[in-house]
Tab-separated table of C-alpha atoms in Angstrom:
chain	number	residue	atom	x	y	z
L	1193	LEU	CA	-27.506	-14.677	-155.841
L	1194	TRP	CA	-26.450	-13.368	-152.480
L	1195	GLY	CA	-27.933	-15.102	-149.472
L	1196	ALA	CA	-30.792	-16.478	-151.577
L	1197	ASN	CA	-30.462	-20.267	-151.718
L	1198	LEU	CA	-33.474	-20.620	-154.016
L	1199	LEU	CA	-33.047	-24.312	-154.697
L	1200	GLU	CA	-33.623	-25.154	-151.022
L	1201	THR	CA	-35.543	-22.261	-149.498
L	1202	ARG	CA	-37.604	-20.805	-152.381
L	1203	ILE	CA	-38.492	-23.843	-154.453
L	1204	PRO	CA	-41.535	-22.141	-156.108
L	1205	ASP	CA	-39.203	-19.389	-157.414
L	1206	ALA	CA	-36.226	-21.579	-158.299
L	1207	HIS	CA	-37.408	-22.147	-161.851
L	1208	PHE	CA	-36.839	-18.453	-162.671
L	1209	MET	CA	-33.115	-18.857	-161.977
L	1210	THR	CA	-32.747	-22.156	-163.803
L	1211	GLU	CA	-34.716	-20.878	-166.823
L	1212	ALA	CA	-32.662	-17.690	-166.952
L	1213	ARG	CA	-29.467	-19.758	-166.826
L	1214	MET	CA	-30.799	-22.009	-169.582
L	1215	ARG	CA	-31.262	-18.861	-171.726
L	1216	GLY	CA	-27.665	-17.723	-171.207
L	1217	CYS	CA	-27.799	-15.768	-167.947
L	1218	LYS	CA	-24.600	-16.013	-165.918
L	1219	VAL	CA	-25.148	-16.879	-162.258
L	1220	VAL	CA	-22.857	-15.608	-159.518
L	1221	ALA	CA	-23.425	-17.197	-156.100
L	1222	ILE	CA	-22.129	-15.359	-153.016
L	1223	PHE	CA	-22.353	-17.661	-149.996
L	1224	PRO	CA	-20.133	-18.819	-147.130
L	1225	GLU	CA	-21.057	-22.446	-147.921
L	1226	TYR	CA	-21.065	-24.459	-151.125
L	1227	ASN	CA	-24.823	-25.026	-151.328
L	1228	PRO	CA	-27.170	-26.286	-154.096
L	1229	VAL	CA	-27.233	-22.842	-155.777
L	1230	SER	CA	-23.434	-22.613	-155.678
L	1231	ILE	CA	-23.182	-25.961	-157.469
L	1232	HIS	CA	-25.109	-24.554	-160.447
L	1233	ALA	CA	-23.457	-21.113	-160.494
L	1234	ASP	CA	-20.998	-19.965	-163.139
L	1235	ILE	CA	-18.980	-18.262	-160.408
L	1236	PHE	CA	-18.984	-19.176	-156.735
L	1237	VAL	CA	-17.766	-16.405	-154.390
L	1238	PRO	CA	-16.870	-18.017	-151.038
L	1239	VAL	CA	-17.228	-15.139	-148.573
L	1240	LYS	CA	-16.317	-15.697	-144.919
L	1241	PRO	CA	-19.410	-15.822	-142.670
L	1242	GLY	CA	-20.396	-12.385	-141.377
L	1243	THR	CA	-18.205	-10.412	-143.808
L	1244	ASP	CA	-20.788	-9.739	-146.526
L	1245	SER	CA	-20.797	-6.021	-145.737
L	1246	GLY	CA	-17.032	-5.847	-146.346
L	1247	LEU	CA	-17.501	-7.485	-149.732
L	1248	ALA	CA	-20.343	-5.064	-150.587
L	1249	LEU	CA	-18.180	-2.078	-149.590
L	1250	ALA	CA	-15.317	-3.327	-151.783
L	1251	MET	CA	-17.738	-3.748	-154.696
L	1252	ALA	CA	-19.094	-0.231	-154.082
L	1253	ASN	CA	-15.502	1.050	-154.028
L	1254	VAL	CA	-14.932	-0.389	-157.509
L	1255	ILE	CA	-18.273	0.897	-158.826
L	1256	VAL	CA	-17.602	4.449	-157.605
L	1257	ASN	CA	-13.879	4.707	-158.383
L	1258	GLU	CA	-14.221	3.269	-161.877
L	1259	SER	CA	-17.385	5.301	-162.616
L	1260	LEU	CA	-19.483	2.198	-163.295
L	1261	TYR	CA	-22.648	3.995	-162.150
L	1262	ASP	CA	-25.185	5.970	-164.186
L	1263	ALA	CA	-24.227	9.544	-163.255
L	1264	ALA	CA	-27.385	11.085	-164.750
L	1265	TYR	CA	-29.554	8.733	-162.683
L	1266	VAL	CA	-27.555	9.408	-159.508
L	1267	ARG	CA	-27.871	13.177	-160.022
L	1268	GLN	CA	-31.628	13.138	-160.545
L	1269	PHE	CA	-32.950	10.323	-158.379
L	1270	THR	CA	-30.686	10.164	-155.302
L	1271	ASP	CA	-29.615	12.504	-152.526
L	1272	LEU	CA	-25.918	12.068	-153.389
L	1273	PRO	CA	-25.654	15.555	-155.009
L	1274	PHE	CA	-27.063	17.189	-151.847
L	1275	LEU	CA	-24.636	19.518	-150.107
L	1276	VAL	CA	-23.280	18.595	-146.692
L	1277	ARG	CA	-21.708	21.110	-144.330
L	1278	THR	CA	-18.161	20.099	-143.432
L	1279	ASP	CA	-18.382	21.732	-139.979
L	1280	ASN	CA	-21.237	19.554	-138.673
L	1281	ASN	CA	-21.714	16.866	-141.391
L	1282	LYS	CA	-25.383	17.797	-141.839
L	1283	PHE	CA	-27.211	18.592	-145.059
L	1284	LEU	CA	-27.205	22.275	-145.994
L	1285	ARG	CA	-30.810	23.408	-145.540
L	1286	GLU	CA	-32.686	26.507	-146.586
L	1287	ALA	CA	-32.923	27.365	-142.854
L	1288	ASP	CA	-29.103	27.636	-142.833
L	1289	VAL	CA	-29.057	30.128	-145.716
L	1290	VAL	CA	-32.263	32.174	-145.605
L	1291	THR	CA	-33.923	33.788	-142.596
L	1292	GLY	CA	-37.176	31.906	-142.015
L	1293	GLY	CA	-36.076	29.231	-144.475
L	1294	SER	CA	-37.411	25.691	-144.364
L	1295	ALA	CA	-35.585	22.836	-142.675
L	1296	ASP	CA	-37.108	20.521	-145.310
L	1297	LYS	CA	-35.458	22.114	-148.366
L	1298	PHE	CA	-31.955	21.084	-149.344
L	1299	TYR	CA	-29.311	22.500	-151.668
L	1300	VAL	CA	-27.167	21.252	-154.535
L	1301	TRP	CA	-24.282	22.946	-156.331
L	1302	ASP	CA	-25.269	24.020	-159.838
L	1303	THR	CA	-22.196	23.784	-162.069
L	1304	ALA	CA	-23.954	25.839	-164.769
L	1305	THR	CA	-24.313	28.916	-162.546
L	1306	GLY	CA	-21.507	28.197	-160.072
L	1307	LYS	CA	-23.726	28.622	-157.014
L	1308	VAL	CA	-26.066	26.782	-154.677
L	1309	VAL	CA	-29.649	26.159	-155.741
L	1310	LEU	CA	-32.507	24.410	-154.010
L	1311	ALA	CA	-32.764	20.732	-154.933
L	1312	PRO	CA	-35.991	19.961	-156.769
L	1313	GLY	CA	-38.476	17.528	-155.277
L	1314	THR	CA	-37.419	17.600	-151.621
L	1315	TRP	CA	-40.058	17.362	-148.920
L	1316	GLY	CA	-40.418	21.092	-148.453
L	1317	ASP	CA	-40.508	21.866	-152.188
L	1318	THR	CA	-43.973	22.893	-153.406
L	1319	ASN	CA	-43.058	21.848	-156.949
L	1320	LYS	CA	-43.409	18.064	-156.523
L	1321	THR	CA	-41.075	16.925	-159.280
L	1322	LEU	CA	-37.539	15.584	-159.531
L	1323	ALA	CA	-37.066	17.181	-162.958
L	1324	LEU	CA	-33.770	19.067	-162.898
L	1325	GLY	CA	-34.647	21.517	-165.642
L	1326	LYS	CA	-31.531	23.646	-166.290
L	1327	ILE	CA	-29.827	22.627	-163.051
L	1328	SER	CA	-26.548	20.779	-163.568
L	1329	GLN	CA	-25.912	19.200	-160.163
L	1330	ALA	CA	-22.311	18.595	-159.120
L	1331	LEU	CA	-21.633	15.119	-157.779
L	1332	ASP	CA	-18.232	15.921	-156.327
L	1333	GLY	CA	-16.279	18.881	-155.056
L	1334	THR	CA	-15.961	21.296	-152.152
L	1335	TYR	CA	-17.533	24.762	-152.216
L	1336	ASN	CA	-17.894	27.862	-150.047
L	1337	VAL	CA	-21.445	28.942	-149.252
L	1338	THR	CA	-22.614	32.067	-147.432
L	1339	THR	CA	-24.948	30.994	-144.634
L	1340	LEU	CA	-26.648	32.881	-141.805
L	1341	ALA	CA	-23.697	31.848	-139.601
L	1342	GLY	CA	-21.116	33.113	-142.120
L	1343	VAL	CA	-19.248	31.366	-144.920
L	1344	LYS	CA	-19.296	27.606	-144.561
L	1345	GLN	CA	-17.532	24.985	-146.595
L	1346	VAL	CA	-19.760	22.307	-148.101
L	1347	THR	CA	-19.232	19.156	-150.094
L	1348	THR	CA	-21.585	16.655	-151.701
L	1349	ALA	CA	-23.005	13.536	-150.105
L	1350	PHE	CA	-21.373	11.654	-152.999
L	1351	ALA	CA	-17.954	13.040	-152.022
L	1352	LYS	CA	-18.590	11.871	-148.448
L	1353	LEU	CA	-19.499	8.417	-149.761
L	1354	LYS	CA	-16.291	8.269	-151.815
L	1355	SER	CA	-14.313	9.216	-148.730
L	1356	LYS	CA	-15.975	6.453	-146.676
L	1357	LEU	CA	-15.336	3.877	-149.412
L	1358	ALA	CA	-11.649	4.819	-149.808
L	1359	ASP	CA	-10.497	2.389	-147.095
L	1360	HIS	CA	-12.552	-0.488	-148.497
L	1361	THR	CA	-10.442	-1.373	-151.507
L	1362	PRO	CA	-10.720	-4.892	-152.918
L	1363	SER	CA	-7.212	-5.703	-151.684
L	1364	ALA	CA	-7.983	-4.435	-148.160
L	1365	MET	CA	-11.263	-6.362	-148.023
L	1366	ALA	CA	-9.708	-9.553	-149.427
L	1367	SER	CA	-8.081	-10.285	-146.056
L	1368	VAL	CA	-11.366	-9.583	-144.245
L	1369	THR	CA	-13.743	-11.486	-146.526
L	1370	GLY	CA	-11.496	-14.252	-147.808
L	1371	VAL	CA	-12.500	-13.290	-151.363
L	1372	ASP	CA	-9.589	-12.673	-153.738
L	1373	ALA	CA	-9.274	-9.009	-154.765
L	1374	GLY	CA	-9.188	-10.046	-158.419
L	1375	LEU	CA	-12.498	-11.838	-158.016
L	1376	ILE	CA	-14.059	-8.716	-156.488
L	1377	THR	CA	-12.973	-6.494	-159.387
L	1378	THR	CA	-13.073	-8.864	-162.365
L	1379	PRO	CA	-14.574	-12.287	-161.781
L	1380	THR	CA	-13.125	-15.116	-163.803
L	1381	GLY	CA	-15.116	-17.312	-166.133
L	1382	GLY	CA	-15.788	-14.665	-168.789
L	1383	ILE	CA	-17.912	-12.419	-166.570
L	1384	ASN	CA	-16.539	-8.913	-166.336
L	1385	THR	CA	-18.021	-6.532	-163.736
L	1386	ARG	CA	-17.425	-3.674	-166.162
L	1387	ASP	CA	-20.127	-5.170	-168.380
L	1388	TRP	CA	-22.669	-5.343	-165.581
L	1389	THR	CA	-25.487	-2.862	-165.085
L	1390	TYR	CA	-25.724	-1.564	-161.517
């Protein structure tokens, strides 16, 4: 529970947490204060007030760097495989590649063919499906693409995310948030973040 003090502010919903705990659910409470939910939690994470985003970034750093995410889901249902131009940090659009191309169609790198292909299911796509078919979208990497303005280097939105998260290691965020780096990566009390489903 993160910022949801159910036992004081959502009394009608509090029974869901207590019943889940009674059935073996482990409760992690992330709050700056030791409140009624924290008392009943298996792990209390005392984050400094106003530093929740730093803690979330450190958690995201662990999730990404230790590959604790569902790569197939990320490829099909997010924009993280979309290609981003390194010269202007904007998505590579069909209008950048094809004369008269749409600004609402985006590209991904297909590892099966080794070239750019239009991402299925984007706003400008007439085929309204996210089904990848034979496309094997790259999540990481840097590639050269021939555009109307010449050859441009592109990378994936996922690679950009990894780059942004690089500075937010658990040890770096420990001094900001007041939460021990070991607690961010592997909470004590028998709960291991590597067993969690994100």
